[in-house]
Structure formats: structure tokens, C-alpha cells
Tab-separated table of C-alpha atoms in Angstrom:
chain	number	residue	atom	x	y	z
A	7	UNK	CA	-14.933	-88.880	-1.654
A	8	UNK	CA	-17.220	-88.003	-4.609
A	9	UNK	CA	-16.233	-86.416	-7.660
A	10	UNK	CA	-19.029	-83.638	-9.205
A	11	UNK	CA	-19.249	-82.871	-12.970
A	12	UNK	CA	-20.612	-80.019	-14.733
A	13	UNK	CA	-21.562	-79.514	-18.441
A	14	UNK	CA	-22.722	-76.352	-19.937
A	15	UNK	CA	-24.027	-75.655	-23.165
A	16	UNK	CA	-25.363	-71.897	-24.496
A	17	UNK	CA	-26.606	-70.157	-27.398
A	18	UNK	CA	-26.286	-66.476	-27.996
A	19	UNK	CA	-28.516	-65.455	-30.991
A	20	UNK	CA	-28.192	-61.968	-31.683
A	21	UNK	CA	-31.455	-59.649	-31.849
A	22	UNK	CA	-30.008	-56.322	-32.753
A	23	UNK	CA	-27.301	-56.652	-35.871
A	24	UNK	CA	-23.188	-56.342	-35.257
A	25	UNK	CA	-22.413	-52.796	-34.801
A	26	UNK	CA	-19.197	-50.153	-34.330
A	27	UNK	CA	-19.264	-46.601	-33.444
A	28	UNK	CA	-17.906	-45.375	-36.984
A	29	UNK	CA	-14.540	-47.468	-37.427
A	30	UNK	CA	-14.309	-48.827	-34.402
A	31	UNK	CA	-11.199	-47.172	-33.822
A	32	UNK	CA	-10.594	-44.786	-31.204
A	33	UNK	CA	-6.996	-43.327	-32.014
A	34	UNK	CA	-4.350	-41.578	-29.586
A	35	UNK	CA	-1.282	-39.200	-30.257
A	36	UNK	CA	-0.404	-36.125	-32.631
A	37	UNK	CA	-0.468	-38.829	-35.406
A	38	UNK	CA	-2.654	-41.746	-34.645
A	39	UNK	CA	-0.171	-44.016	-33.800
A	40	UNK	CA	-1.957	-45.842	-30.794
A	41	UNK	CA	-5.655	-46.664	-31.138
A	42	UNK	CA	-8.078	-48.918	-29.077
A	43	UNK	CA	-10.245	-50.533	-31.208
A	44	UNK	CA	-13.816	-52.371	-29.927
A	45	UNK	CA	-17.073	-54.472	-32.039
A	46	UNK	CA	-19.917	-55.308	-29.679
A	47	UNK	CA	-20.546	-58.697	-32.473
A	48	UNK	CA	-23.791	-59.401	-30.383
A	49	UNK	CA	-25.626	-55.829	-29.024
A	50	UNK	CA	-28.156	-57.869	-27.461
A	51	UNK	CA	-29.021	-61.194	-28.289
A	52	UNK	CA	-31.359	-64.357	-26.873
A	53	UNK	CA	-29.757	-66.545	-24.894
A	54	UNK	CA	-30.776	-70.477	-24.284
A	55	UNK	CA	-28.683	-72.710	-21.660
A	56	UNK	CA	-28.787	-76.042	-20.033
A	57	UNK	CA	-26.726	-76.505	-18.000
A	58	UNK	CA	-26.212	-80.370	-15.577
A	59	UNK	CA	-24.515	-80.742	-12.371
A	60	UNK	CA	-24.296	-84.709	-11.226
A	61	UNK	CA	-27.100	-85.619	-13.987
A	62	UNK	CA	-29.751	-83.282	-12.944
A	63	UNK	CA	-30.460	-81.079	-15.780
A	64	UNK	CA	-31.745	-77.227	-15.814
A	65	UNK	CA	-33.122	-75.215	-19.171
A	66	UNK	CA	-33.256	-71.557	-18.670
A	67	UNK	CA	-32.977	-68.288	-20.966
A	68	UNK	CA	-32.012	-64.900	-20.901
A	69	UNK	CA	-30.416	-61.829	-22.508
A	70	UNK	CA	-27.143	-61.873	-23.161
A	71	UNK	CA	-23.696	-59.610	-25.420
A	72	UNK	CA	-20.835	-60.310	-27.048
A	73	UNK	CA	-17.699	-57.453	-27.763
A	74	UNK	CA	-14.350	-57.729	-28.619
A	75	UNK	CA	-11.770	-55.635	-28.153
A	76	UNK	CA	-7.870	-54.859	-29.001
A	77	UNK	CA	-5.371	-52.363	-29.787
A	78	UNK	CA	-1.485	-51.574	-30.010
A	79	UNK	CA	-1.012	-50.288	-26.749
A	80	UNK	CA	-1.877	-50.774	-22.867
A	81	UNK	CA	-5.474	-49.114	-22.168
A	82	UNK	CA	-4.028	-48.105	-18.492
A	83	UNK	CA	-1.065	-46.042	-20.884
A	84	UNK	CA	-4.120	-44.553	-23.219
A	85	UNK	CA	-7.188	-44.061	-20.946
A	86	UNK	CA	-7.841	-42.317	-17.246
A	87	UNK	CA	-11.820	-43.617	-16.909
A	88	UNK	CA	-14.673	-45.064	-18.481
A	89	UNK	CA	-18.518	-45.306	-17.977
A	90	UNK	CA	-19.755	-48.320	-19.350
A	91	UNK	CA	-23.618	-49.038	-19.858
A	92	UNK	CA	-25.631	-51.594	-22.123
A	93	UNK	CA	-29.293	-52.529	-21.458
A	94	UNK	CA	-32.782	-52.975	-22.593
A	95	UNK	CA	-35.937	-51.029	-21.558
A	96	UNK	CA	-39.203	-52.208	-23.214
A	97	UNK	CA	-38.589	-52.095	-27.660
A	98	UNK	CA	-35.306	-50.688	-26.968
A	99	UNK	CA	-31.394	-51.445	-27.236
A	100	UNK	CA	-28.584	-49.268	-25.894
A	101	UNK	CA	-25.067	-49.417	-25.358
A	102	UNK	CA	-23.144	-46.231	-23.964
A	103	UNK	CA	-19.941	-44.867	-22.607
A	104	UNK	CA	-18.024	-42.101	-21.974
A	105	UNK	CA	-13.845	-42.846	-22.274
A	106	UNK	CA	-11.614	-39.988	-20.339
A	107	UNK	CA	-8.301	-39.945	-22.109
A	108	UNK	CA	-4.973	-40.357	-19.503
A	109	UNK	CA	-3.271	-37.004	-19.128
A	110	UNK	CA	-0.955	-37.417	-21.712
A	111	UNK	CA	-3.915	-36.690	-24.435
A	112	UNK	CA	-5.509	-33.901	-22.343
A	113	UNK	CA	-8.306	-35.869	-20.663
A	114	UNK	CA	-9.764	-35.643	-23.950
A	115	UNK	CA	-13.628	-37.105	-23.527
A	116	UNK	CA	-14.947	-39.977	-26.469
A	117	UNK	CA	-18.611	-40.379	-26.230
A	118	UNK	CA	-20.208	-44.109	-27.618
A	119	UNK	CA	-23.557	-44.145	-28.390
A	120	UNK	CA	-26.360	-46.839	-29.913
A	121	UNK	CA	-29.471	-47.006	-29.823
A	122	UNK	CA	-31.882	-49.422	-31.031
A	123	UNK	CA	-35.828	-50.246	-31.372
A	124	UNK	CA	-36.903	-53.410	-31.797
A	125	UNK	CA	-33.841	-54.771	-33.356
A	126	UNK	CA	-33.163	-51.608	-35.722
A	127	UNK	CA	-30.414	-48.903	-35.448
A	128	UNK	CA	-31.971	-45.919	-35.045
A	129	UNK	CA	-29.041	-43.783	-33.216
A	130	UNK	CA	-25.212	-44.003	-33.021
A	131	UNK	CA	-24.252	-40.557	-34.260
A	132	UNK	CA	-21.682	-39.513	-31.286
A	133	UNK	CA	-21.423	-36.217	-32.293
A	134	UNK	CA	-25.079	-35.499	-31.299
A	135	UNK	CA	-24.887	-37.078	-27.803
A	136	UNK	CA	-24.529	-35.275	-24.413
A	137	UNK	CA	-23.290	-36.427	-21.061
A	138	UNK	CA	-24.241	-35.870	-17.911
A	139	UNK	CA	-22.718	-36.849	-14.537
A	140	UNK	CA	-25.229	-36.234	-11.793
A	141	UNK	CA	-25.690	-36.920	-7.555
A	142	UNK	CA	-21.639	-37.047	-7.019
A	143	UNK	CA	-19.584	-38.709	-4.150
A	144	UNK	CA	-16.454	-40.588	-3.868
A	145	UNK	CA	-16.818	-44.012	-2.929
A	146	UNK	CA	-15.154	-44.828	0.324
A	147	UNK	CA	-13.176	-48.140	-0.358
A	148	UNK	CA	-11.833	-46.995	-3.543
A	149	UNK	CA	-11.554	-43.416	-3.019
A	150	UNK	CA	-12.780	-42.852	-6.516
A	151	UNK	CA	-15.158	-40.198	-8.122
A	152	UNK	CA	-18.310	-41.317	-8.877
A	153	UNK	CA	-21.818	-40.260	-10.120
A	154	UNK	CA	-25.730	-42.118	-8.310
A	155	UNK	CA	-26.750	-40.590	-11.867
A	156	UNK	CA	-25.571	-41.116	-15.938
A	157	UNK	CA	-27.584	-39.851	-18.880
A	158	UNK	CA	-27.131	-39.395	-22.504
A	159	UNK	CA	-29.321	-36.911	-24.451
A	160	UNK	CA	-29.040	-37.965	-27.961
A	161	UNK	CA	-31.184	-35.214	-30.011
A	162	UNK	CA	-31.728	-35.371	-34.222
A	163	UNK	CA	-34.184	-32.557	-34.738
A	164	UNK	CA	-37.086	-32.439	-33.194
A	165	UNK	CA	-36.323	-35.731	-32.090
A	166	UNK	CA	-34.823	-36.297	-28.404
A	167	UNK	CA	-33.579	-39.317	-26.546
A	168	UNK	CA	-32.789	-38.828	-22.920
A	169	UNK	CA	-30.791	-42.676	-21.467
A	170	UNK	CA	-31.050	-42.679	-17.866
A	171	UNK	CA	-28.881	-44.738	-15.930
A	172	UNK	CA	-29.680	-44.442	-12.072
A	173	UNK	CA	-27.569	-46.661	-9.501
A	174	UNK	CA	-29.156	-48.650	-6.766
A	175	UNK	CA	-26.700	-50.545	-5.385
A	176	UNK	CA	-23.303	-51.610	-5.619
A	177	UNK	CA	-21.939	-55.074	-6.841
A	178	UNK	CA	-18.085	-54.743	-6.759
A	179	UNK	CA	-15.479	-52.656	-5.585
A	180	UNK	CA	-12.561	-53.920	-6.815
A	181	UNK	CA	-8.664	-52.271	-6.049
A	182	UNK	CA	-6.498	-53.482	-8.509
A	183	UNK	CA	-3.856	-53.801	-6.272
A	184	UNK	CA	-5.508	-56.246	-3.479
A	185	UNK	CA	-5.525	-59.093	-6.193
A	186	UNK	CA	-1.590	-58.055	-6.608
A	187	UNK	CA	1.333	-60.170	-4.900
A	188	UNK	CA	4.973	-60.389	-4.395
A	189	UNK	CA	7.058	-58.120	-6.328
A	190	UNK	CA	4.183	-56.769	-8.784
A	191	UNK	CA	2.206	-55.627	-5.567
A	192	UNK	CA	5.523	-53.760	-4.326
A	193	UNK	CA	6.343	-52.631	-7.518
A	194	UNK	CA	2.641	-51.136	-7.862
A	195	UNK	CA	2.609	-48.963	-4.657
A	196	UNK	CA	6.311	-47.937	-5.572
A	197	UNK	CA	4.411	-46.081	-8.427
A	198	UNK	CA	1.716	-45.347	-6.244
A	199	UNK	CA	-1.048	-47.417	-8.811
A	200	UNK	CA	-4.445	-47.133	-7.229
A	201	UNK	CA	-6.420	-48.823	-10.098
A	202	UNK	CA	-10.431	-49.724	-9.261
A	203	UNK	CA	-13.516	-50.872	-10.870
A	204	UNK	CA	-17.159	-50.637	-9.615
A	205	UNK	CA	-20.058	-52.374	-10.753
A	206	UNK	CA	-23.469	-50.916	-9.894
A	207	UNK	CA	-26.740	-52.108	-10.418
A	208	UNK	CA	-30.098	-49.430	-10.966
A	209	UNK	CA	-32.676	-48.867	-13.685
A	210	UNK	CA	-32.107	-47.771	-16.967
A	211	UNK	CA	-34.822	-45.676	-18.202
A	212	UNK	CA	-35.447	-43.862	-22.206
A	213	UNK	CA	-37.385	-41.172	-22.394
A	214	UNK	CA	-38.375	-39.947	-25.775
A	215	UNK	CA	-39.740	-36.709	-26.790
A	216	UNK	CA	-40.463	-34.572	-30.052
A	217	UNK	CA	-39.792	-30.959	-29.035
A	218	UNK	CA	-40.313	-30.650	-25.694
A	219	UNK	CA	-43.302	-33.482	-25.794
A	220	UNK	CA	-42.495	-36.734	-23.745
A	221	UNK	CA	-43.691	-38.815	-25.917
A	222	UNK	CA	-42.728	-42.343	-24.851
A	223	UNK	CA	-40.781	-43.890	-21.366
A	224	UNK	CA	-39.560	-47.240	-20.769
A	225	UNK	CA	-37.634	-48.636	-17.768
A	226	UNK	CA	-36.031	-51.314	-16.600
A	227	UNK	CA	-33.434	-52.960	-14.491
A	228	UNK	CA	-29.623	-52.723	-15.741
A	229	UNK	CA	-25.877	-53.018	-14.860
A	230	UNK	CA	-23.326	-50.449	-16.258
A	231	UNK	CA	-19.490	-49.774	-14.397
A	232	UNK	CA	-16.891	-47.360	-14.279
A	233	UNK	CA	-13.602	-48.615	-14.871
A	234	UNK	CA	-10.397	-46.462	-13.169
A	235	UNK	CA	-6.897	-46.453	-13.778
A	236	UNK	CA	-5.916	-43.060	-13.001
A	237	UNK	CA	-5.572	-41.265	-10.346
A	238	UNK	CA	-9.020	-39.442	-9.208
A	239	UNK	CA	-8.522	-35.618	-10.535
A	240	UNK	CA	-8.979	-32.885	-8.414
């Protein structure tokens, strides 16, 4: 019997400077006491690897992102849902989601926003973002809510971004509690936990217009998910 090796070596250099929506805090309860807090480090950034398997080498590049996140409680105890989106469509950058609070903080709805052009932050004012959930169905593994069609309408004047995110295809369907065993599977259908995450994969397009003038459209491919904890809402 033969034994394999593998070596790996990558570089992430950024392209679009470390960013955070405001603080990078997003804060829970009558007095703040809970937050989640997230830095995307990297946006978007060039990425070189080499990778060897056995002594046969292979150079290829790419785009690639770096985030970090943490916070002083569970996200399943602080958040129902989240759509999650990053991508790049000809000069420009975007990262966006839309975080449904649990129950507990009245499904209150946190928009995150950014949006650059050719390396420069040109919007990340949530406040001036709109969501849209379009083409709805629930997914028949999970049994979750969820929308063929995202899009963010940023608008600053005269000025108005429309972020399309369209799905093709899925590429996971993931219940929590199939990856569960023993007690902590028993324990999670005692509380009746129906957890899931899908990936999807579609194009991202920006449209830009000033007034009601398209002005400029760029498309591209791009992979965004919704992550579940809760139960789907009537």
C-alpha cells in the first residue's frame, strides 16, 4: 500500500479594503446586552494557489473572502434566518444580507449592505437599502421558506442601485439534525429543532440608474445561502 501526500499553499490579497457595517455590532435585548458582532477583513481579494498531490504540482488563481465573526451569545438563541450574498459583477464588489431576529426580539429585520467599484466603497449606508423577496416556494427536503429571487435597492438621490441575486440551482440542503447522533439527535427532536441551510448558485446582476435612467448593468455568476434555525413562520 501507497501512502499520498498533499501540500497546499495560498495567498489571499485583498482588492477592496477591510470593512464593517457601522460598528460591526449588531446588538439584542431592551439593553444591549447580547450582540453578534462580524468584519469581512478581506471583501474580495486575489487569490494565488499551488497546490501538489504525489509531486505533481498545479498553479491556479481565483477570487476569494475572508470574515470573522463572534459574539456573547448562541446565534440559534439571537437569530430566526439569514440571507447571505457576496459577489462580483464586472467593476463591482458587494456583500449583502438580511438577518430575521428569533421571536424573542420581534422578528426584528437588520439589513447589511456594501458596495464597491473598482476597489472603492461607494455604498454601505443600511438605512437606505430595501429588500425584496421574490418567486416564493418552500423547498421540499427542508420544508423551509424560500425566495428563486433577492434584491437590494440601495438609492442616494438620484442615484439607484438595484443587486439582483437570481438562483439557478441548488448546492446543499443541509438538516441540521441528519449530521446529529446519539443523545444530541434525541435530545434535538425532543425540542422539535428543525435547523437547515441551503446553498444556491445563480447570477448576480447590478443595475445602476440616475432617476429612472438605467444607466449601467453588470452580471455575473455567484453563490449566496440562507441559513435557518427557526421554525418556518406561517
Amino acid at each position: 500500500m501507497t501512502s499520498s501526500w498533499v501540500a497546499v499553499d495560498i495567498t489571499l490579497t485583498g482588492q477592496v479594503p477591510a470593512w464593517r457595517p457601522e460598528t460591526g455590532h449588531v446588538v439584542f435585548g431592551e439593553q444591549g446586552e447580547q450582540y453578534f458582532a462580524w468584519l469581512p477583513s478581506v471583501p474580495q481579494g486575489k487569490v494565488e494557489a499551488t497546490y501538489r498531490v504525489d509531486g505533481h504540482t498545479t498553479t491556479t488563481t481565483g477570487i476569494g473572502y475572508q470574515d470573522h465573526n463572534w459574539g456573547n451569545a448562541s446565534m440559534l438563541k439571537l437569530m430566526h434566518h439569514w440571507y447571505w450574498a457576496r459577489g462580483a459583477a464586472g467593476p463591482y464588489s458587494v456583500i449583502a444580507s438580511y438577518i430575521t431576529a428569533e421571536k424573542a426580539y420581534s422578528y426584528a429585520e437588520v439589513p447589511i449592505f456594501m458596495l464597491a467599484r473598482d476597489g472603492e466603497l461607494i455604498a454601505a449606508d443600511a438605512a437606505k437599502v430595501a429588500f425584496e423577496q421574490l418567486g416564493g416556494y418552500t423547498e421540499a427536503e427542508t420544508g423551509k421558506p424560500v425566495t428563486g429571487v433577492t434584491r437590494y435597492t440601495y438609492t442616494d438621490g438620484d442615484e439607484r442601485y438595484v443587486v439582483t441575486f437570481t438562483r439557478h440551482s441548488d448546492l446543499a440542503t443541509v438538516k441540521f439534525i441528519d449530521d446529529l447522533k446519539g443523545p444530541k439527535k434525541a435530545a434535538a427532536k425532543l425540542i422539535g429543532f428543525d435547523g437547515a441551510y441551503l446553498r444556491f448558485a445563480g447570477e448576480l446582476r447590478v443595475d445602476r440608474y440616475r432617476s429612472e435612467e438605467l444607466v449601467e448593468s453588470h452580471s455575473d455568476d455567484a453563490l449566496w445561502e440562507l441559513m435557518y434555525f427557526g421554525k418556518a413562520r406561517p
